[in-house]
Amino acid sequence: MADDQERAGETMVSEVHKRIHNAFQVFDHDLNKTVDVREIGAIVRSLGCFPTEAELLDVIDEVEEPTGLICFERFLPTMSKILMEHKFPPIPEDMLLTAFEVLDQQKKGYMEPDELTNYMRQGDEPFTQQEMEEMLSSAVDSDSNVVYYKDFVSMMILDGER
């Protein structure tokens, strides 16, 4: 029985490590097991974690090298712990939908990319240009050039559950 539990735990850790490795690899453009510190927010969010900017800075402080790079070897244990402890859980789907519905005052069911970009620049923790571009690249419907937010929220929730 203890062996089965141990194997299950090892399998879970292995899966977490594989997810982290795959996410990190997307941003490791030079294939040298390092990424620019500015990529960490996107990597962490791609793993289904949604820390505040202050929480993200704490993570960066823990793993950043003096060169401004993040090495995979330092990032892996920190991110593994975050994922295993469910430290930065995603926002519930109903709350995300409600937020979009509040912004969609005409109740169209979609938002124009420029309109969404304007909202993303406001608030205490505005998105960076790169974060906006990354989000819009997956959010904008290629046929109509708008963001159908119900579809986008569903996609974000499914991505976060991987």
mmCIF file with all atom_site columns, C-alpha atoms in Angstrom:
data_model
loop_
_atom_site.group_PDB
_atom_site.id
_atom_site.type_symbol
_atom_site.label_atom_id
_atom_site.label_alt_id
_atom_site.label_comp_id
_atom_site.label_asym_id
_atom_site.label_entity_id
_atom_site.label_seq_id
_atom_site.pdbx_PDB_ins_code
_atom_site.Cartn_x
_atom_site.Cartn_y
_atom_site.Cartn_z
_atom_site.occupancy
_atom_site.B_iso_or_equiv
_atom_site.pdbx_formal_charge
_atom_site.auth_seq_id
_atom_site.auth_comp_id
_atom_site.auth_asym_id
_atom_site.auth_atom_id
_atom_site.pdbx_PDB_model_num
ATOM 1   C CA . MET A 1 1   ? 0.000   0.000  0.000   1.00 0.00 ? 1   MET A CA 1
ATOM 2   C CA . ALA A 1 2   ? 2.776   2.430  0.918   1.00 0.00 ? 2   ALA A CA 1
ATOM 3   C CA . ASP A 1 3   ? 4.584   1.525  -2.318  1.00 0.00 ? 3   ASP A CA 1
ATOM 4   C CA . ASP A 1 4   ? 1.451   2.374  -4.343  1.00 0.00 ? 4   ASP A CA 1
ATOM 5   C CA . GLN A 1 5   ? 1.143   5.744  -2.609  1.00 0.00 ? 5   GLN A CA 1
ATOM 6   C CA . GLU A 1 6   ? 4.822   6.437  -3.138  1.00 0.00 ? 6   GLU A CA 1
ATOM 7   C CA . ARG A 1 7   ? 4.558   5.579  -6.841  1.00 0.00 ? 7   ARG A CA 1
ATOM 8   C CA . ALA A 1 8   ? 1.472   7.779  -7.182  1.00 0.00 ? 8   ALA A CA 1
ATOM 9   C CA . GLY A 1 9   ? 3.336   10.642 -5.528  1.00 0.00 ? 9   GLY A CA 1
ATOM 10  C CA . GLU A 1 10  ? 6.332   10.162 -7.800  1.00 0.00 ? 10  GLU A CA 1
ATOM 11  C CA . THR A 1 11  ? 4.056   10.087 -10.844 1.00 0.00 ? 11  THR A CA 1
ATOM 12  C CA . MET A 1 12  ? 2.384   13.322 -9.736  1.00 0.00 ? 12  MET A CA 1
ATOM 13  C CA . VAL A 1 13  ? 5.749   15.037 -9.219  1.00 0.00 ? 13  VAL A CA 1
ATOM 14  C CA . SER A 1 14  ? 6.946   13.737 -12.591 1.00 0.00 ? 14  SER A CA 1
ATOM 15  C CA . GLU A 1 15  ? 3.842   15.165 -14.314 1.00 0.00 ? 15  GLU A CA 1
ATOM 16  C CA . VAL A 1 16  ? 4.306   18.526 -12.571 1.00 0.00 ? 16  VAL A CA 1
ATOM 17  C CA . HIS A 1 17  ? 7.961   18.626 -13.626 1.00 0.00 ? 17  HIS A CA 1
ATOM 18  C CA . LYS A 1 18  ? 6.989   17.786 -17.214 1.00 0.00 ? 18  LYS A CA 1
ATOM 19  C CA . ARG A 1 19  ? 4.401   20.611 -17.284 1.00 0.00 ? 19  ARG A CA 1
ATOM 20  C CA . ILE A 1 20  ? 6.922   23.093 -15.916 1.00 0.00 ? 20  ILE A CA 1
ATOM 21  C CA . HIS A 1 21  ? 9.601   21.940 -18.358 1.00 0.00 ? 21  HIS A CA 1
ATOM 22  C CA . ASN A 1 22  ? 7.235   22.253 -21.333 1.00 0.00 ? 22  ASN A CA 1
ATOM 23  C CA . ALA A 1 23  ? 6.081   25.729 -20.306 1.00 0.00 ? 23  ALA A CA 1
ATOM 24  C CA . PHE A 1 24  ? 9.643   26.900 -19.676 1.00 0.00 ? 24  PHE A CA 1
ATOM 25  C CA . GLN A 1 25  ? 10.843  25.480 -22.982 1.00 0.00 ? 25  GLN A CA 1
ATOM 26  C CA . VAL A 1 26  ? 8.351   27.599 -24.946 1.00 0.00 ? 26  VAL A CA 1
ATOM 27  C CA . PHE A 1 27  ? 10.165  30.733 -23.747 1.00 0.00 ? 27  PHE A CA 1
ATOM 28  C CA . ASP A 1 28  ? 13.710  29.321 -23.854 1.00 0.00 ? 28  ASP A CA 1
ATOM 29  C CA . HIS A 1 29  ? 14.433  30.729 -27.302 1.00 0.00 ? 29  HIS A CA 1
ATOM 30  C CA . ASP A 1 30  ? 18.178  30.021 -27.163 1.00 0.00 ? 30  ASP A CA 1
ATOM 31  C CA . LEU A 1 31  ? 17.615  26.464 -25.888 1.00 0.00 ? 31  LEU A CA 1
ATOM 32  C CA . ASN A 1 32  ? 20.089  27.029 -23.047 1.00 0.00 ? 32  ASN A CA 1
ATOM 33  C CA . LYS A 1 33  ? 17.762  26.329 -20.100 1.00 0.00 ? 33  LYS A CA 1
ATOM 34  C CA . THR A 1 34  ? 17.406  30.033 -19.304 1.00 0.00 ? 34  THR A CA 1
ATOM 35  C CA . VAL A 1 35  ? 14.717  32.623 -19.942 1.00 0.00 ? 35  VAL A CA 1
ATOM 36  C CA . ASP A 1 36  ? 14.605  36.365 -19.543 1.00 0.00 ? 36  ASP A CA 1
ATOM 37  C CA . VAL A 1 37  ? 13.129  37.423 -16.206 1.00 0.00 ? 37  VAL A CA 1
ATOM 38  C CA . ARG A 1 38  ? 10.369  39.272 -18.098 1.00 0.00 ? 38  ARG A CA 1
ATOM 39  C CA . GLU A 1 39  ? 9.022   35.918 -19.327 1.00 0.00 ? 39  GLU A CA 1
ATOM 40  C CA . ILE A 1 40  ? 8.295   34.497 -15.869 1.00 0.00 ? 40  ILE A CA 1
ATOM 41  C CA . GLY A 1 41  ? 4.813   35.994 -15.548 1.00 0.00 ? 41  GLY A CA 1
ATOM 42  C CA . ALA A 1 42  ? 3.730   34.389 -18.811 1.00 0.00 ? 42  ALA A CA 1
ATOM 43  C CA . ILE A 1 43  ? 5.275   31.047 -17.826 1.00 0.00 ? 43  ILE A CA 1
ATOM 44  C CA . VAL A 1 44  ? 3.627   31.037 -14.399 1.00 0.00 ? 44  VAL A CA 1
ATOM 45  C CA . ARG A 1 45  ? 0.232   31.973 -15.862 1.00 0.00 ? 45  ARG A CA 1
ATOM 46  C CA . SER A 1 46  ? 0.578   29.347 -18.605 1.00 0.00 ? 46  SER A CA 1
ATOM 47  C CA . LEU A 1 47  ? 0.807   26.820 -15.774 1.00 0.00 ? 47  LEU A CA 1
ATOM 48  C CA . GLY A 1 48  ? -2.589  27.910 -14.444 1.00 0.00 ? 48  GLY A CA 1
ATOM 49  C CA . CYS A 1 49  ? -1.294  30.106 -11.611 1.00 0.00 ? 49  CYS A CA 1
ATOM 50  C CA . PHE A 1 50  ? -2.428  33.682 -11.256 1.00 0.00 ? 50  PHE A CA 1
ATOM 51  C CA . PRO A 1 51  ? -0.318  35.516 -8.694  1.00 0.00 ? 51  PRO A CA 1
ATOM 52  C CA . THR A 1 52  ? -0.592  39.228 -8.039  1.00 0.00 ? 52  THR A CA 1
ATOM 53  C CA . GLU A 1 53  ? 2.257   41.348 -9.328  1.00 0.00 ? 53  GLU A CA 1
ATOM 54  C CA . ALA A 1 54  ? 3.712   41.473 -5.783  1.00 0.00 ? 54  ALA A CA 1
ATOM 55  C CA . GLU A 1 55  ? 3.530   37.677 -5.477  1.00 0.00 ? 55  GLU A CA 1
ATOM 56  C CA . LEU A 1 56  ? 5.168   37.293 -8.868  1.00 0.00 ? 56  LEU A CA 1
ATOM 57  C CA . LEU A 1 57  ? 7.990   39.605 -7.782  1.00 0.00 ? 57  LEU A CA 1
ATOM 58  C CA . ASP A 1 58  ? 8.521   37.360 -4.731  1.00 0.00 ? 58  ASP A CA 1
ATOM 59  C CA . VAL A 1 59  ? 8.886   34.357 -7.040  1.00 0.00 ? 59  VAL A CA 1
ATOM 60  C CA . ILE A 1 60  ? 11.301  36.273 -9.239  1.00 0.00 ? 60  ILE A CA 1
ATOM 61  C CA . ASP A 1 61  ? 13.365  37.323 -6.206  1.00 0.00 ? 61  ASP A CA 1
ATOM 62  C CA . GLU A 1 62  ? 13.679  33.666 -5.292  1.00 0.00 ? 62  GLU A CA 1
ATOM 63  C CA . VAL A 1 63  ? 14.870  32.438 -8.696  1.00 0.00 ? 63  VAL A CA 1
ATOM 64  C CA . GLU A 1 64  ? 16.497  35.331 -10.577 1.00 0.00 ? 64  GLU A CA 1
ATOM 65  C CA . GLU A 1 65  ? 20.196  35.168 -11.348 1.00 0.00 ? 65  GLU A CA 1
ATOM 66  C CA . PRO A 1 66  ? 22.351  38.332 -11.128 1.00 0.00 ? 66  PRO A CA 1
ATOM 67  C CA . THR A 1 67  ? 22.374  38.306 -14.943 1.00 0.00 ? 67  THR A CA 1
ATOM 68  C CA . GLY A 1 68  ? 18.617  38.955 -15.115 1.00 0.00 ? 68  GLY A CA 1
ATOM 69  C CA . LEU A 1 69  ? 18.035  35.444 -16.389 1.00 0.00 ? 69  LEU A CA 1
ATOM 70  C CA . ILE A 1 70  ? 16.052  32.632 -14.833 1.00 0.00 ? 70  ILE A CA 1
ATOM 71  C CA . CYS A 1 71  ? 17.738  29.219 -14.934 1.00 0.00 ? 71  CYS A CA 1
ATOM 72  C CA . PHE A 1 72  ? 15.498  26.202 -15.223 1.00 0.00 ? 72  PHE A CA 1
ATOM 73  C CA . GLU A 1 73  ? 17.331  24.425 -12.367 1.00 0.00 ? 73  GLU A CA 1
ATOM 74  C CA . ARG A 1 74  ? 16.375  27.216 -9.931  1.00 0.00 ? 74  ARG A CA 1
ATOM 75  C CA . PHE A 1 75  ? 12.891  27.700 -11.347 1.00 0.00 ? 75  PHE A CA 1
ATOM 76  C CA . LEU A 1 76  ? 11.860  24.022 -11.268 1.00 0.00 ? 76  LEU A CA 1
ATOM 77  C CA . PRO A 1 77  ? 11.841  23.443 -7.480  1.00 0.00 ? 77  PRO A CA 1
ATOM 78  C CA . THR A 1 78  ? 10.186  26.794 -6.755  1.00 0.00 ? 78  THR A CA 1
ATOM 79  C CA . MET A 1 79  ? 7.480   26.317 -9.377  1.00 0.00 ? 79  MET A CA 1
ATOM 80  C CA . SER A 1 80  ? 6.973   22.665 -8.380  1.00 0.00 ? 80  SER A CA 1
ATOM 81  C CA . LYS A 1 81  ? 6.249   23.738 -4.818  1.00 0.00 ? 81  LYS A CA 1
ATOM 82  C CA . ILE A 1 82  ? 3.852   26.438 -6.017  1.00 0.00 ? 82  ILE A CA 1
ATOM 83  C CA . LEU A 1 83  ? 1.932   23.957 -8.171  1.00 0.00 ? 83  LEU A CA 1
ATOM 84  C CA . MET A 1 84  ? 1.889   21.171 -5.580  1.00 0.00 ? 84  MET A CA 1
ATOM 85  C CA . GLU A 1 85  ? 0.585   23.558 -2.917  1.00 0.00 ? 85  GLU A CA 1
ATOM 86  C CA . HIS A 1 86  ? -1.930  25.190 -5.291  1.00 0.00 ? 86  HIS A CA 1
ATOM 87  C CA . LYS A 1 87  ? -0.468  28.487 -4.141  1.00 0.00 ? 87  LYS A CA 1
ATOM 88  C CA . PHE A 1 88  ? -1.922  30.789 -6.827  1.00 0.00 ? 88  PHE A CA 1
ATOM 89  C CA . PRO A 1 89  ? -5.239  29.245 -7.854  1.00 0.00 ? 89  PRO A CA 1
ATOM 90  C CA . PRO A 1 90  ? -7.041  30.491 -10.936 1.00 0.00 ? 90  PRO A CA 1
ATOM 91  C CA . ILE A 1 91  ? -9.981  32.835 -10.653 1.00 0.00 ? 91  ILE A CA 1
ATOM 92  C CA . PRO A 1 92  ? -13.274 30.886 -10.797 1.00 0.00 ? 92  PRO A CA 1
ATOM 93  C CA . GLU A 1 93  ? -14.976 30.818 -14.198 1.00 0.00 ? 93  GLU A CA 1
ATOM 94  C CA . ASP A 1 94  ? -18.143 32.551 -12.989 1.00 0.00 ? 94  ASP A CA 1
ATOM 95  C CA . MET A 1 95  ? -16.120 35.481 -11.627 1.00 0.00 ? 95  MET A CA 1
ATOM 96  C CA . LEU A 1 96  ? -14.249 35.866 -14.924 1.00 0.00 ? 96  LEU A CA 1
ATOM 97  C CA . LEU A 1 97  ? -17.486 35.827 -16.892 1.00 0.00 ? 97  LEU A CA 1
ATOM 98  C CA . THR A 1 98  ? -19.054 38.373 -14.552 1.00 0.00 ? 98  THR A CA 1
ATOM 99  C CA . ALA A 1 99  ? -16.052 40.673 -15.005 1.00 0.00 ? 99  ALA A CA 1
ATOM 100 C CA . PHE A 1 100 ? -16.345 40.507 -18.802 1.00 0.00 ? 100 PHE A CA 1
ATOM 101 C CA . GLU A 1 101 ? -20.119 41.028 -18.636 1.00 0.00 ? 101 GLU A CA 1
ATOM 102 C CA . VAL A 1 102 ? -19.633 44.179 -16.545 1.00 0.00 ? 102 VAL A CA 1
ATOM 103 C CA . LEU A 1 103 ? -17.225 45.511 -19.178 1.00 0.00 ? 103 LEU A CA 1
ATOM 104 C CA . ASP A 1 104 ? -19.597 44.546 -22.012 1.00 0.00 ? 104 ASP A CA 1
ATOM 105 C CA . GLN A 1 105 ? -22.173 47.221 -21.252 1.00 0.00 ? 105 GLN A CA 1
ATOM 106 C CA . GLN A 1 106 ? -24.069 46.676 -24.524 1.00 0.00 ? 106 GLN A CA 1
ATOM 107 C CA . LYS A 1 107 ? -24.343 42.910 -23.757 1.00 0.00 ? 107 LYS A CA 1
ATOM 108 C CA . LYS A 1 108 ? -22.961 41.973 -27.186 1.00 0.00 ? 108 LYS A CA 1
ATOM 109 C CA . GLY A 1 109 ? -21.211 38.839 -25.950 1.00 0.00 ? 109 GLY A CA 1
ATOM 110 C CA . TYR A 1 110 ? -17.892 40.024 -27.335 1.00 0.00 ? 110 TYR A CA 1
ATOM 111 C CA . MET A 1 111 ? -15.373 42.830 -27.005 1.00 0.00 ? 111 MET A CA 1
ATOM 112 C CA . GLU A 1 112 ? -13.252 44.616 -29.564 1.00 0.00 ? 112 GLU A CA 1
ATOM 113 C CA . PRO A 1 113 ? -9.494  44.005 -29.068 1.00 0.00 ? 113 PRO A CA 1
ATOM 114 C CA . ASP A 1 114 ? -8.846  47.761 -28.629 1.00 0.00 ? 114 ASP A CA 1
ATOM 115 C CA . GLU A 1 115 ? -11.585 48.001 -26.015 1.00 0.00 ? 115 GLU A CA 1
ATOM 116 C CA . LEU A 1 116 ? -10.156 45.066 -24.073 1.00 0.00 ? 116 LEU A CA 1
ATOM 117 C CA . THR A 1 117 ? -6.624  46.480 -24.378 1.00 0.00 ? 117 THR A CA 1
ATOM 118 C CA . ASN A 1 118 ? -7.787  49.767 -22.854 1.00 0.00 ? 118 ASN A CA 1
ATOM 119 C CA . TYR A 1 119 ? -9.232  47.941 -19.840 1.00 0.00 ? 119 TYR A CA 1
ATOM 120 C CA . MET A 1 120 ? -6.056  45.882 -19.474 1.00 0.00 ? 120 MET A CA 1
ATOM 121 C CA . ARG A 1 121 ? -3.984  49.075 -19.179 1.00 0.00 ? 121 ARG A CA 1
ATOM 122 C CA . GLN A 1 122 ? -6.019  50.297 -16.201 1.00 0.00 ? 122 GLN A CA 1
ATOM 123 C CA . GLY A 1 123 ? -6.029  49.297 -12.547 1.00 0.00 ? 123 GLY A CA 1
ATOM 124 C CA . ASP A 1 124 ? -3.405  48.669 -9.929  1.00 0.00 ? 124 ASP A CA 1
ATOM 125 C CA . GLU A 1 125 ? -1.625  45.989 -11.934 1.00 0.00 ? 125 GLU A CA 1
ATOM 126 C CA . PRO A 1 126 ? -1.844  46.882 -15.633 1.00 0.00 ? 126 PRO A CA 1
ATOM 127 C CA . PHE A 1 127 ? -0.780  44.312 -18.191 1.00 0.00 ? 127 PHE A CA 1
ATOM 128 C CA . THR A 1 128 ? 2.477   44.824 -20.035 1.00 0.00 ? 128 THR A CA 1
ATOM 129 C CA . GLN A 1 129 ? 2.393   45.237 -23.806 1.00 0.00 ? 129 GLN A CA 1
ATOM 130 C CA . GLN A 1 130 ? 3.818   41.739 -24.204 1.00 0.00 ? 130 GLN A CA 1
ATOM 131 C CA . GLU A 1 131 ? 1.202   40.226 -21.869 1.00 0.00 ? 131 GLU A CA 1
ATOM 132 C CA . MET A 1 132 ? -1.573  41.967 -23.811 1.00 0.00 ? 132 MET A CA 1
ATOM 133 C CA . GLU A 1 133 ? -0.227  40.726 -27.132 1.00 0.00 ? 133 GLU A CA 1
ATOM 134 C CA . GLU A 1 134 ? 0.084   37.156 -25.828 1.00 0.00 ? 134 GLU A CA 1
ATOM 135 C CA . MET A 1 135 ? -3.447  37.167 -24.472 1.00 0.00 ? 135 MET A CA 1
ATOM 136 C CA . LEU A 1 136 ? -4.966  38.749 -27.563 1.00 0.00 ? 136 LEU A CA 1
ATOM 137 C CA . SER A 1 137 ? -3.160  36.321 -29.858 1.00 0.00 ? 137 SER A CA 1
ATOM 138 C CA . SER A 1 138 ? -5.163  33.480 -28.337 1.00 0.00 ? 138 SER A CA 1
ATOM 139 C CA . ALA A 1 139 ? -8.330  35.438 -27.496 1.00 0.00 ? 139 ALA A CA 1
ATOM 140 C CA . VAL A 1 140 ? -9.203  37.198 -30.758 1.00 0.00 ? 140 VAL A CA 1
ATOM 141 C CA . ASP A 1 141 ? -11.420 35.237 -33.129 1.00 0.00 ? 141 ASP A CA 1
ATOM 142 C CA . SER A 1 142 ? -9.592  35.202 -36.453 1.00 0.00 ? 142 SER A CA 1
ATOM 143 C CA . ASP A 1 143 ? -12.781 35.378 -38.539 1.00 0.00 ? 143 ASP A CA 1
ATOM 144 C CA . SER A 1 144 ? -14.532 38.264 -36.781 1.00 0.00 ? 144 SER A CA 1
ATOM 145 C CA . ASN A 1 145 ? -11.532 39.997 -35.118 1.00 0.00 ? 145 ASN A CA 1
ATOM 146 C CA . VAL A 1 146 ? -13.335 40.241 -31.767 1.00 0.00 ? 146 VAL A CA 1
ATOM 147 C CA . VAL A 1 147 ? -12.975 38.476 -28.416 1.00 0.00 ? 147 VAL A CA 1
ATOM 148 C CA . TYR A 1 148 ? -15.948 36.238 -27.652 1.00 0.00 ? 148 TYR A CA 1
ATOM 149 C CA . TYR A 1 149 ? -15.328 36.301 -23.945 1.00 0.00 ? 149 TYR A CA 1
ATOM 150 C CA . LYS A 1 150 ? -17.410 33.233 -23.011 1.00 0.00 ? 150 LYS A CA 1
ATOM 151 C CA . ASP A 1 151 ? -15.287 31.134 -25.375 1.00 0.00 ? 151 ASP A CA 1
ATOM 152 C CA . PHE A 1 152 ? -12.106 32.791 -24.127 1.00 0.00 ? 152 PHE A CA 1
ATOM 153 C CA . VAL A 1 153 ? -12.977 32.177 -20.463 1.00 0.00 ? 153 VAL A CA 1
ATOM 154 C CA . SER A 1 154 ? -13.757 28.532 -21.243 1.00 0.00 ? 154 SER A CA 1
ATOM 155 C CA . MET A 1 155 ? -10.406 28.199 -22.992 1.00 0.00 ? 155 MET A CA 1
ATOM 156 C CA . MET A 1 156 ? -8.570  29.804 -20.024 1.00 0.00 ? 156 MET A CA 1
ATOM 157 C CA . ILE A 1 157 ? -10.275 27.479 -17.563 1.00 0.00 ? 157 ILE A CA 1
ATOM 158 C CA . LEU A 1 158 ? -9.412  24.393 -19.624 1.00 0.00 ? 158 LEU A CA 1
ATOM 159 C CA . ASP A 1 159 ? -5.793  25.574 -19.999 1.00 0.00 ? 159 ASP A CA 1
ATOM 160 C CA . GLY A 1 160 ? -5.543  26.079 -16.240 1.00 0.00 ? 160 GLY A CA 1
ATOM 161 C CA . GLU A 1 161 ? -6.798  22.557 -15.530 1.00 0.00 ? 161 GLU A CA 1
ATOM 162 C CA . ARG A 1 162 ? -4.144  20.790 -17.628 1.00 0.00 ? 162 ARG A CA 1
#
